[in-house]
Coordinates of C-alpha atoms and ligand atoms in Angstrom, one line a residue:
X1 CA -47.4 111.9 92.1
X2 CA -48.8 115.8 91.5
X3 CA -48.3 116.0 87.7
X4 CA -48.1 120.0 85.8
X5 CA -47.1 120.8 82.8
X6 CA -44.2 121.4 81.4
X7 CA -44.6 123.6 77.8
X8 CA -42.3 123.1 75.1
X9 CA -42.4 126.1 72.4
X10 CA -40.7 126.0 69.2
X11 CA -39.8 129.1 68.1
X12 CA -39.7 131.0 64.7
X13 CA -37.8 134.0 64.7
X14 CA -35.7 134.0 61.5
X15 CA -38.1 131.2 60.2
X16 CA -41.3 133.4 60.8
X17 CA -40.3 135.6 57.5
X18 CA -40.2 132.3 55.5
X19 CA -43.2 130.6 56.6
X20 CA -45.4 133.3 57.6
X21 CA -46.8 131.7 60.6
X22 CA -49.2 133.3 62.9
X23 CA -47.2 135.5 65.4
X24 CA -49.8 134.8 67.8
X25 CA -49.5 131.0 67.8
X26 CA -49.8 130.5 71.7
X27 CA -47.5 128.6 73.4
X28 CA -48.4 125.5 73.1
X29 CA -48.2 123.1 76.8
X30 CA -47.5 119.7 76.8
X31 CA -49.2 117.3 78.8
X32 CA -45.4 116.2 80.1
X33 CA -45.3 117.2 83.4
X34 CA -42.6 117.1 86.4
X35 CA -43.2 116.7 90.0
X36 CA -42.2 119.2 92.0
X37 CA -40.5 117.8 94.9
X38 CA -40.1 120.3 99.0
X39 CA -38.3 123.2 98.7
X40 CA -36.5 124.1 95.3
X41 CA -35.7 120.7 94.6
X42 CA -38.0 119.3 91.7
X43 CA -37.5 116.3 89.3
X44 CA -39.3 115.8 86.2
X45 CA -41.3 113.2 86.1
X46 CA -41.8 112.5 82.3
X47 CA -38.9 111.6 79.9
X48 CA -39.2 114.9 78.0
X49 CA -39.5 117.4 80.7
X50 CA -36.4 115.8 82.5
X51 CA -33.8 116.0 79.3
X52 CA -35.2 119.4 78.9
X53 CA -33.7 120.2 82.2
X54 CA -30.8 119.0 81.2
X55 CA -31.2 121.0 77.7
X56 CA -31.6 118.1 76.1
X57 CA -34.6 116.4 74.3
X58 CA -36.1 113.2 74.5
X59 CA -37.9 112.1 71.3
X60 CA -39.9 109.4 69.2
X61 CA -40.4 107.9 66.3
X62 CA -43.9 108.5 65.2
X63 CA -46.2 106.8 62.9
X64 CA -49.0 108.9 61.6
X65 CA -51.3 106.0 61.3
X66 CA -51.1 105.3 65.0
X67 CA -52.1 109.2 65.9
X68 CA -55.6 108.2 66.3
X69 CA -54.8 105.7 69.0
X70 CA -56.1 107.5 71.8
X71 CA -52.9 105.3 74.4
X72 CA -50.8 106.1 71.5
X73 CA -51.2 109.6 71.2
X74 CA -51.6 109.9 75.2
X75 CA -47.9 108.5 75.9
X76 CA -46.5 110.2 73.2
X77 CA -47.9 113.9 74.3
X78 CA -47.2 113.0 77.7
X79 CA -43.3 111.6 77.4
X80 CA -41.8 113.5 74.5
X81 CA -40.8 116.4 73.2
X82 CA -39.6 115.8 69.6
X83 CA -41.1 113.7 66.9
X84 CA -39.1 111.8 64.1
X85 CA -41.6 110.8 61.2
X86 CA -40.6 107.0 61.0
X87 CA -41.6 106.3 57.6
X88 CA -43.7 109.7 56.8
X89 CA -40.9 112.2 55.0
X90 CA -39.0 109.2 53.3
X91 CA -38.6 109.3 49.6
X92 CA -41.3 106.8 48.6
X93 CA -43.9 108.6 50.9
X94 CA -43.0 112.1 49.8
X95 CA -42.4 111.8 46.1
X96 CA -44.2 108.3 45.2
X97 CA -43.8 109.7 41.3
X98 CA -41.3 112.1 40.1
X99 CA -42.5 116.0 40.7
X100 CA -45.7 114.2 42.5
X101 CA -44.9 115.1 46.5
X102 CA -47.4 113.7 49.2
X103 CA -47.2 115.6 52.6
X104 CA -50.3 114.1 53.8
X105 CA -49.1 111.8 56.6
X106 CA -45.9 113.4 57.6
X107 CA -47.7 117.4 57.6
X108 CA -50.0 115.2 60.4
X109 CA -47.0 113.9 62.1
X110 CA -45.1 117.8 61.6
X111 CA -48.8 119.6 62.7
X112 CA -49.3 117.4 65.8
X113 CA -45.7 117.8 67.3
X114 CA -45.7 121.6 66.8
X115 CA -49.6 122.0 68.2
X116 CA -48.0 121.2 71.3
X117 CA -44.6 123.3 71.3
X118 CA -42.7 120.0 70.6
X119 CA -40.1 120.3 67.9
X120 CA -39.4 117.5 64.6
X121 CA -36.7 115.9 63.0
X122 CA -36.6 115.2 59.5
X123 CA -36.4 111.9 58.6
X124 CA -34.7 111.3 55.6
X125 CA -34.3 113.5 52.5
X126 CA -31.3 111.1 50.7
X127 CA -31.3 107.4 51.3
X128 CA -31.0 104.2 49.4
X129 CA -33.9 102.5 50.7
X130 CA -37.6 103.5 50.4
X131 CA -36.6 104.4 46.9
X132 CA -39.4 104.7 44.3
X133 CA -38.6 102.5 41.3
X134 CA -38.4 105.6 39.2
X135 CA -35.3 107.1 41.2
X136 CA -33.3 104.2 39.8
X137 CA -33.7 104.4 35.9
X138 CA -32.5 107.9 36.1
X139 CA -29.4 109.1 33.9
X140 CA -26.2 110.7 36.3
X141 CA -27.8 114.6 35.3
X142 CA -31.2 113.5 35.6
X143 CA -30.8 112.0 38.7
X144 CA -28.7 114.8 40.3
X145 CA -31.4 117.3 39.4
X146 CA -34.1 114.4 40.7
X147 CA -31.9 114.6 44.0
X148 CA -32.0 118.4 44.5
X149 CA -35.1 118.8 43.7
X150 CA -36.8 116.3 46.3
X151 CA -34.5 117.8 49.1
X152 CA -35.9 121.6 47.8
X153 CA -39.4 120.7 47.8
X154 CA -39.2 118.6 51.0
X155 CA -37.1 121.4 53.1
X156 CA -39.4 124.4 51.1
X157 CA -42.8 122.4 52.2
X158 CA -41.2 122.4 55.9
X159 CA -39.2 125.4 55.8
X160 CA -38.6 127.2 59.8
X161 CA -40.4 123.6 61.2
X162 CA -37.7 121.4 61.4
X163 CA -34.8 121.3 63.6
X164 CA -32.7 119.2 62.1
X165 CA -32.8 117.2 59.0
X166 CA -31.2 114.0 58.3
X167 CA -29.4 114.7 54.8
X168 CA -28.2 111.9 54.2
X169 CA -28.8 108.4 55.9
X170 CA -26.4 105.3 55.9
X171 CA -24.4 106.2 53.1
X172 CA -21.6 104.0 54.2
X173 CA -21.1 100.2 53.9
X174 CA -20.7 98.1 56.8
X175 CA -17.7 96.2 57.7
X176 CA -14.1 97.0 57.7
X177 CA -13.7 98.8 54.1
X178 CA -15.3 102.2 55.1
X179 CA -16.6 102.4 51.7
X180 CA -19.5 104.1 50.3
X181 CA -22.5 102.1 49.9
X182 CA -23.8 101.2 46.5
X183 CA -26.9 103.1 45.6
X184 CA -28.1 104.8 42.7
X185 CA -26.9 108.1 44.2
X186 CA -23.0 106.9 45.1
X187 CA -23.1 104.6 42.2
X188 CA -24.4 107.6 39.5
X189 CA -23.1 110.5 40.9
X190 CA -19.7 109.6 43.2
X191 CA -18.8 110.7 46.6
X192 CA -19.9 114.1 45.7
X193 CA -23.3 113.1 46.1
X194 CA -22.9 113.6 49.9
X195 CA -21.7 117.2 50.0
X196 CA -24.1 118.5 46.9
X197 CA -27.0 117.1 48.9
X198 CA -25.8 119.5 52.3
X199 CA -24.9 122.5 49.6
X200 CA -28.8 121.9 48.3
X201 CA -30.0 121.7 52.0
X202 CA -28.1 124.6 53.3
X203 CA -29.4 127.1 51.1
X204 CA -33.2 126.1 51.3
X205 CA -33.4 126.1 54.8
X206 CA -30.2 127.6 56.5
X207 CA -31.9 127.8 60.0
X208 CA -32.5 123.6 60.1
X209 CA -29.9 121.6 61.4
X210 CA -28.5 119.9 58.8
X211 CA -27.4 116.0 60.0
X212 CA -25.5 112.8 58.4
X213 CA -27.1 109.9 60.1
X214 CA -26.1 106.2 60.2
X215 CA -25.9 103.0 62.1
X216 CA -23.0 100.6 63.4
X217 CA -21.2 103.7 64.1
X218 CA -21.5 103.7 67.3
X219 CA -18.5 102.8 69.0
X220 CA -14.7 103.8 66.8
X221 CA -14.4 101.3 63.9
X222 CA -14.0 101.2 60.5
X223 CA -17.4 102.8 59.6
X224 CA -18.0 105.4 62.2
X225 CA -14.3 106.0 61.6
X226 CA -15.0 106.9 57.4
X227 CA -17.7 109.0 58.6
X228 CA -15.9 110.6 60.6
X229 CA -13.2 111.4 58.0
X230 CA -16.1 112.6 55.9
X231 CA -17.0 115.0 58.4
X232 CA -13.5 116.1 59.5
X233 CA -13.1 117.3 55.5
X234 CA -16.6 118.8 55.8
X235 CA -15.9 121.1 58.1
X236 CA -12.1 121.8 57.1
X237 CA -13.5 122.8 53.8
X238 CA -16.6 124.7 54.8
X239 CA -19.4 122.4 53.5
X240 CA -22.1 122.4 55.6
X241 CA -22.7 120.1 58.5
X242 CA -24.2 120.5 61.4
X243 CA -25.0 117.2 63.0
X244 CA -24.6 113.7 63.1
X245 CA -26.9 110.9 64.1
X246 CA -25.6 107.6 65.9
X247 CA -29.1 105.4 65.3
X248 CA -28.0 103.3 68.1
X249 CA -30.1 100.2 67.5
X250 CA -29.0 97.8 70.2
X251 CA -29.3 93.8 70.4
X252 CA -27.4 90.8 71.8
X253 CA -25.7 90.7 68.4
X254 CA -24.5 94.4 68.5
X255 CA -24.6 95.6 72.0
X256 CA -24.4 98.9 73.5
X257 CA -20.5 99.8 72.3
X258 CA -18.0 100.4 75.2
X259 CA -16.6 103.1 73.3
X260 CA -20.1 105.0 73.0
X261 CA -19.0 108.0 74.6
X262 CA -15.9 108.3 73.7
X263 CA -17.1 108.5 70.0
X264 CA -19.5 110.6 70.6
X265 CA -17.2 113.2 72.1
X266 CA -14.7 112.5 69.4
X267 CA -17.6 113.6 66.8
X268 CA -18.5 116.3 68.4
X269 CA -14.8 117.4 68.9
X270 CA -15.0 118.1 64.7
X271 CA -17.5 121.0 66.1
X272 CA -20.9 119.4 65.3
X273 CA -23.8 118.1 67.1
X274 CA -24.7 114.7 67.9
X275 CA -27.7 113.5 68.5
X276 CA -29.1 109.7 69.1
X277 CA -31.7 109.3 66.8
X278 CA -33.2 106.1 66.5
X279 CA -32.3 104.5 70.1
X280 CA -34.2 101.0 70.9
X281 CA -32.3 97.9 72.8
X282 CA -33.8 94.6 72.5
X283 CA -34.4 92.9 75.5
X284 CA -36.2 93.0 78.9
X285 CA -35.8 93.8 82.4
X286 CA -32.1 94.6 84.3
X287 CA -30.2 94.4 81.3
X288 CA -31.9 96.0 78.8
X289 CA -32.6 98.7 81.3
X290 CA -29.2 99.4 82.1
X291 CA -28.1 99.6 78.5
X292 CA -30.3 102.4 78.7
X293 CA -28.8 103.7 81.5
X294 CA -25.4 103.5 79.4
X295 CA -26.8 105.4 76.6
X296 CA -28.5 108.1 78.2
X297 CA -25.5 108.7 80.4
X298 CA -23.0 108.9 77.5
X299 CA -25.5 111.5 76.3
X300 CA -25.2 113.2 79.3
X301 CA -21.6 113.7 79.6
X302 CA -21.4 114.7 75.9
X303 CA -21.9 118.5 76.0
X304 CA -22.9 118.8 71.8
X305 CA -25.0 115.5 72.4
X306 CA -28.8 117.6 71.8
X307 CA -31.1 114.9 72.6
X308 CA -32.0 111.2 72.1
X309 CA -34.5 109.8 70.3
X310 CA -36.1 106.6 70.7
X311 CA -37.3 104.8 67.5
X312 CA -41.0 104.5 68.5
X313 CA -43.6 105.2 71.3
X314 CA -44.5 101.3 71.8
X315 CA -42.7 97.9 72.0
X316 CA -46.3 97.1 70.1
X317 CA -45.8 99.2 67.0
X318 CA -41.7 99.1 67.0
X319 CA -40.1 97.0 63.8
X320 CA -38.5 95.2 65.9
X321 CA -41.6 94.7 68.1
X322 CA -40.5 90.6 69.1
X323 CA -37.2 91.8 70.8
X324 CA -39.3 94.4 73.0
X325 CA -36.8 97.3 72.5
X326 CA -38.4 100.4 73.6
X327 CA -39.5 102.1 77.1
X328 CA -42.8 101.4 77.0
X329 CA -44.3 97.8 76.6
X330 CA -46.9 97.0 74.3
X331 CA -50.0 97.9 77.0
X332 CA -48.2 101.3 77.2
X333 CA -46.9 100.2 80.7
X334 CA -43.4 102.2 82.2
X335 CA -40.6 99.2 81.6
X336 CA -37.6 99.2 83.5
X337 CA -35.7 100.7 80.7
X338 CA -38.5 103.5 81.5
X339 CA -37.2 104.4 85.1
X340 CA -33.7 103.8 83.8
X341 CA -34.2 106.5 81.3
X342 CA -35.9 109.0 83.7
X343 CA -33.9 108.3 86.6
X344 CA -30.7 108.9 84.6
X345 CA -31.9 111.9 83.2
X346 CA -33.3 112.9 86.4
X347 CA -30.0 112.5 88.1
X348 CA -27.5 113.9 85.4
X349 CA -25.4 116.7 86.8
X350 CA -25.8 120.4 86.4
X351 CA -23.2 122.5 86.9
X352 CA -22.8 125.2 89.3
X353 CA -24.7 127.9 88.7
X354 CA -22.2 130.4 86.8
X355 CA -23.3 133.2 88.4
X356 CA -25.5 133.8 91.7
X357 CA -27.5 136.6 92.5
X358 CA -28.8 136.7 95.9
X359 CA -32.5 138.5 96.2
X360 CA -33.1 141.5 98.0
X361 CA -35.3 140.5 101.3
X362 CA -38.5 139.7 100.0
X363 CA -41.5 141.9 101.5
X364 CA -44.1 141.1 103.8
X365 CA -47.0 139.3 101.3
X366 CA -45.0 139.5 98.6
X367 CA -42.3 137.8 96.7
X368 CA -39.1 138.4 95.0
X369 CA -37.3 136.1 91.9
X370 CA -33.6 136.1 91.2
X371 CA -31.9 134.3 88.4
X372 CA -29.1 132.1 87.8
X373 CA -28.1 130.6 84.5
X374 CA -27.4 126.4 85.4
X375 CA -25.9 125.1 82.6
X376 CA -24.3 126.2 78.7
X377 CA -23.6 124.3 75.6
X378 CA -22.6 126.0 72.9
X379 CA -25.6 126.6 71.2
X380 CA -27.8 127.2 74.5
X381 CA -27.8 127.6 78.4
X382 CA -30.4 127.2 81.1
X383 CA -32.0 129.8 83.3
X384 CA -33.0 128.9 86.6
X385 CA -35.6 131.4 88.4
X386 CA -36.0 131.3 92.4
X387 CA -38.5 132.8 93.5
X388 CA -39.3 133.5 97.1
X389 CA -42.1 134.4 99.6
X390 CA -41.8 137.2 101.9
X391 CA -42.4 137.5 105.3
X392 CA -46.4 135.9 105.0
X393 CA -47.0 132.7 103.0
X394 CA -48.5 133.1 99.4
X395 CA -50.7 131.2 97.3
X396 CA -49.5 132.0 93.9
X397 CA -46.9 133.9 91.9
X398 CA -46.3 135.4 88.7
X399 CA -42.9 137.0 87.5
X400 CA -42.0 137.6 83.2
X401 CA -38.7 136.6 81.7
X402 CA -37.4 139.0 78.9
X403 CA -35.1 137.6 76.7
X404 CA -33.3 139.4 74.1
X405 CA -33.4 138.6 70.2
X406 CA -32.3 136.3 68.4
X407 CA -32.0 134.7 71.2
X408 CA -35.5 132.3 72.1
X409 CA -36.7 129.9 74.7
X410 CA -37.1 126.7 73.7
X411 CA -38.4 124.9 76.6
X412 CA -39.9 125.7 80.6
X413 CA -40.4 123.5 83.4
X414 CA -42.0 123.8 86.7
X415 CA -44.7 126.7 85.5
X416 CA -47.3 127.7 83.4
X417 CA -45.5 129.7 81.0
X418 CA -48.1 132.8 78.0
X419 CA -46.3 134.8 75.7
X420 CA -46.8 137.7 74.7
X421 CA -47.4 138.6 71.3
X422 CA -43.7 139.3 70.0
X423 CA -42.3 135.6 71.8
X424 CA -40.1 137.7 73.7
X425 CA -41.8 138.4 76.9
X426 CA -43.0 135.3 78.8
X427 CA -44.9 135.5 82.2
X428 CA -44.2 132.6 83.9
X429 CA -47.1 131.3 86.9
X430 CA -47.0 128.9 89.8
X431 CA -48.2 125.7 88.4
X432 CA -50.7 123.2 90.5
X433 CA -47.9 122.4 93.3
X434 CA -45.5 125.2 93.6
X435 CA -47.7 128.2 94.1
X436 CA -48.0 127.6 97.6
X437 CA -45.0 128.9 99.9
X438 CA -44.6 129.4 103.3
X439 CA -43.4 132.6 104.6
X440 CA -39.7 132.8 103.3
X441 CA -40.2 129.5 101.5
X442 CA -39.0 129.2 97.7
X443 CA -39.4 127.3 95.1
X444 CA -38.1 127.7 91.1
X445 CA -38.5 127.3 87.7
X446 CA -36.5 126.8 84.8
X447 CA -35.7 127.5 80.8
X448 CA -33.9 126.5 78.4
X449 CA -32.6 129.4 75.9
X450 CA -31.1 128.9 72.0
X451 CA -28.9 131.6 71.6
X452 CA -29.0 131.8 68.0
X453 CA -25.6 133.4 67.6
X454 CA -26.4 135.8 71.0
X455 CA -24.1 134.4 73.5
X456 CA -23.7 137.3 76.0
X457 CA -27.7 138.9 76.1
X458 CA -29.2 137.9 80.1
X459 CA -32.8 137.0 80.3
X460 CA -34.2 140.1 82.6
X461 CA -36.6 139.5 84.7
X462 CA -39.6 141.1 85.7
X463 CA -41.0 142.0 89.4
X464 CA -43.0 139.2 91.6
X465 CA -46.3 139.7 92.1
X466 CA -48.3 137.5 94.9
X467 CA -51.6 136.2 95.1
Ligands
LIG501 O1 -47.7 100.8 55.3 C1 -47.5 99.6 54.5 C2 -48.7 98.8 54.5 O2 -49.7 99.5 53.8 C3 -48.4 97.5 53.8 O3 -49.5 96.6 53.8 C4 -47.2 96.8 54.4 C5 -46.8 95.5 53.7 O4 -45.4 95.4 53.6 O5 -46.1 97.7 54.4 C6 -46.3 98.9 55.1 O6 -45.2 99.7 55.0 C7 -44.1 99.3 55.8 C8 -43.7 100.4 56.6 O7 -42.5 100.1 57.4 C9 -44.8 100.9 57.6 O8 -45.0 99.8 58.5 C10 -43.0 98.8 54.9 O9 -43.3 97.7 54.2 C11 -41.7 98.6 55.7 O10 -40.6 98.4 54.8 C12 -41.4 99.8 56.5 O11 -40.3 99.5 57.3 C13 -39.6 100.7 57.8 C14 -38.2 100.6 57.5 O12 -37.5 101.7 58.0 C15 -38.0 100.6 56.0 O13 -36.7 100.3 55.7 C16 -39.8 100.7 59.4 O14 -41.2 101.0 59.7 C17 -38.9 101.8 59.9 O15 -38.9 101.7 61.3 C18 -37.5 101.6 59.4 O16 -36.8 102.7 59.9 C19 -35.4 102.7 59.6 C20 -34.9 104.1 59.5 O17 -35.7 104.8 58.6 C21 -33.4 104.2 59.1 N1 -32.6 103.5 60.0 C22 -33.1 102.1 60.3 C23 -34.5 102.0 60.7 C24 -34.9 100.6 61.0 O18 -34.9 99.8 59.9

């Protein structure tokens, strides 16, 4: 297989002001790469290049301890493009003694993700477990100004390099009650905790995502179905939510839910998000692969479903390491469930293009690009360049893609993509097997853009120039 790379760019605009990050930060490339297949056809050949086709990501659960692994940190540069700190941001890592905060580990974790363009999740600012002792002896005041002051200092530290935080994790009891859970936040402060920790969130970082995220609510019962009540007054009252996470950890015991899809669309029907955030499926061969297959497809038909994340790199390191859940085996080999995952991906549908321009005739030597968006959510679309050899083959091509604040481009494929210094100008090359063409031959490449509130702003493009 010819491998390229695929670069994944997270990009600052409104959180450049806040965090005072180097404008010139080069885009950073990933080592995922795609295969480019005859013609204009091309499928991605690594798990994150192919969801971000589809403008979705494809993420893991990281461990900073294991970053100095050189298989570890190989398959995870090489498959995904979005990082969860597993353990790394929780409350007992961060803030081991009140108004004491540790961002050792998970700043390693946060640095090496956005080295490479990749983007992170945050992972968790309010959760009952991974608790310091101290948390726990706290009066109801004391422990309500604990509470918004660990979500400040955590979302300050990281302000404009998250995408999305997880607010608030498994909040709800299991079962069929659809309580709240007892913790020392429901138990001292109420229901309210919930929305006062998204109020806090909100106004530290507004441009994060701001997720509820829990398990066994994957499928419609009497959990997922108080969350969702939970969310349905969010948004009728204006407290902000942006997101919700479905864990999605899978066994014999608590299978893949038939109902997946159908509550994720019924979520995202409230007008937020969903994202799978902590996906692994015990198991092995067929089966486990094509519970994959189940998920990934659900994901797929979902339109608000933004990406999946799988909750580690290696059946080695996952903590459910004897039931083998995740999509790479303890050696680091491809499972099954690997080539479930990419072929589903790879084999999602995209749209009709909403518009097609057809290119002028190309000239003799030269080349010509036209553009067709491929695909829109409602935060972001897909661009889809063709570009095209005249009348003599060509060697190489270079074309630039203008895109039009706020909107940004969050992710390329099938090119070598520099930026120029303002982000907003990106001159896209052949990669290593798509710069040759035959005489009237094409091939493409493709973007994913955030729109960031711009919904009607065309990326323009610049001539083709031939080598
Ligand atoms: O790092 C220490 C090590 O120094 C020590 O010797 C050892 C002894 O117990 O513990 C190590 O820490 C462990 C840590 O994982 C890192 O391996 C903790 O004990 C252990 O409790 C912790 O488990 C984590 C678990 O959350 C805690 O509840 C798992 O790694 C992590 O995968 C898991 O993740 C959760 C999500 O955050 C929320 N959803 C469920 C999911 C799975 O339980």
């Amino acid at each position: 297989m010819i491998y390229d790379n695929v670069s994944r760019r997270y990009h600052r605009v409104r959180s450049f002001a806040r965090t005072a990050l180097p404008l010139g930060l080069a885009a950073a490339v990933t080592a995922a790469g795609l295969v480019a297949l005859s013609g204009t056809a091309s499928a991605a050949s690594t798990l994150g290049a192919s969801a971000a086709e589809r403008g979705r990501y494809f993420g893991a659960a990281v461990a900073a301890n294991h970053l100095g692994e050189a298989d570890y940190a190989n398959a995870l540069h090489t498959e995904f493009n979005m990082a969860t700190p597993e353990n790394e941001m929780k409350w007992d890592a961060t803030e081991p003694s009140q108004g004491s905060f540790n961002f050792g580990n998970a700043d390693r974790i946060v640095s090496d993700a956005r080295g490479r363009g990749n983007r992170v999740r945050g992972h968790t600012l309010v959760w009952h477990s991974q608790l310091p002792g101290w948390v726990s002896g706290l009066s109801a005041s004391a422990l309500s100004s604990a509470m918004n002051n660990h979500i400040t200092q955590l979302m300050t530290h990281y302000r404009g390099q998250i995408y999305a935080w997880d607010v608030v994790n498994e909040a709800f009891q299991d079962g069929g009650s659809g309580a709240r859970r007892s913790s020392p936040f429901q138990d001292r402060l109420g229901n309210g905790f919930i929305e006062q920790a998204f109020r806090t969130a909100r106004s530290v970082d507004p441009n994060a995502k701001l997720c509820y995220n829990d398990y066994n609510t994957d499928g419609q019962n009497a959990k997922s179905n108080a969350v969702f009540a939970m969310v349905q007054d969010f948004k009728n009252r204006g407290v902000p939510i942006d997101c919700v996470g479905f864990q999605s950890h899978f066994n014999s015991a608590s299978p893949v839910p038939s109902d997946y899809q159908q509550n994720l669309q019924r979520f995202a029907n409230l007008g937020v998000d969903v994202q799978i955030t902590e996906l692994d499926i015990e198991g092995s061969g067929t089966a486990q692969a094509n519970s994959y297959t189940r998920v990934v497809n659900a994901c797929l038909a979902v339109s608000r479903c933004a990406g999946i994340t799988v909750w580690g790199v290696t059946d080695k390191y996952s903590w459910r390491a004897s039931g083998t859940p995740l999509v790479l085996d303890g050696n680091y080999n491809k499972k099954p469930a690997y080539t479930a995952v990419l072929t589903a991906l790879n084999n999602g549908t995209t749209p009709p293009p909403s518009s097609t321009t057809p290119p002028p005739p190309p000239p003799p030597g030269g080349c010509t690009v036209s553009y067709q968006e491929t695909q829109r959510w409602p935060d972001r679309y897909n661009g889809q360049v063709t570009v095209r050899a005249g009348s003599t083959a060509i060697t190489g091509w270079t074309t630039t893609v203008t895109i039009t604040r706020p909107q940004q481009i969050s992710a390329t494929w099938n090119g070598n993509p520099t930026w120029d210094s303002s982000g907003n100008v990106m001159t896209m090359r052949n990669n290593s097997s798509n710069g040759n063409l035959a005489a009237g031959a094409s091939t493409s490449f493709g973007f994913t853009v955030m729109m960031n509130g711009n919904s009607t702003a065309v990326p323009r493009l610049g001539s083709c120039s031939a080598s």
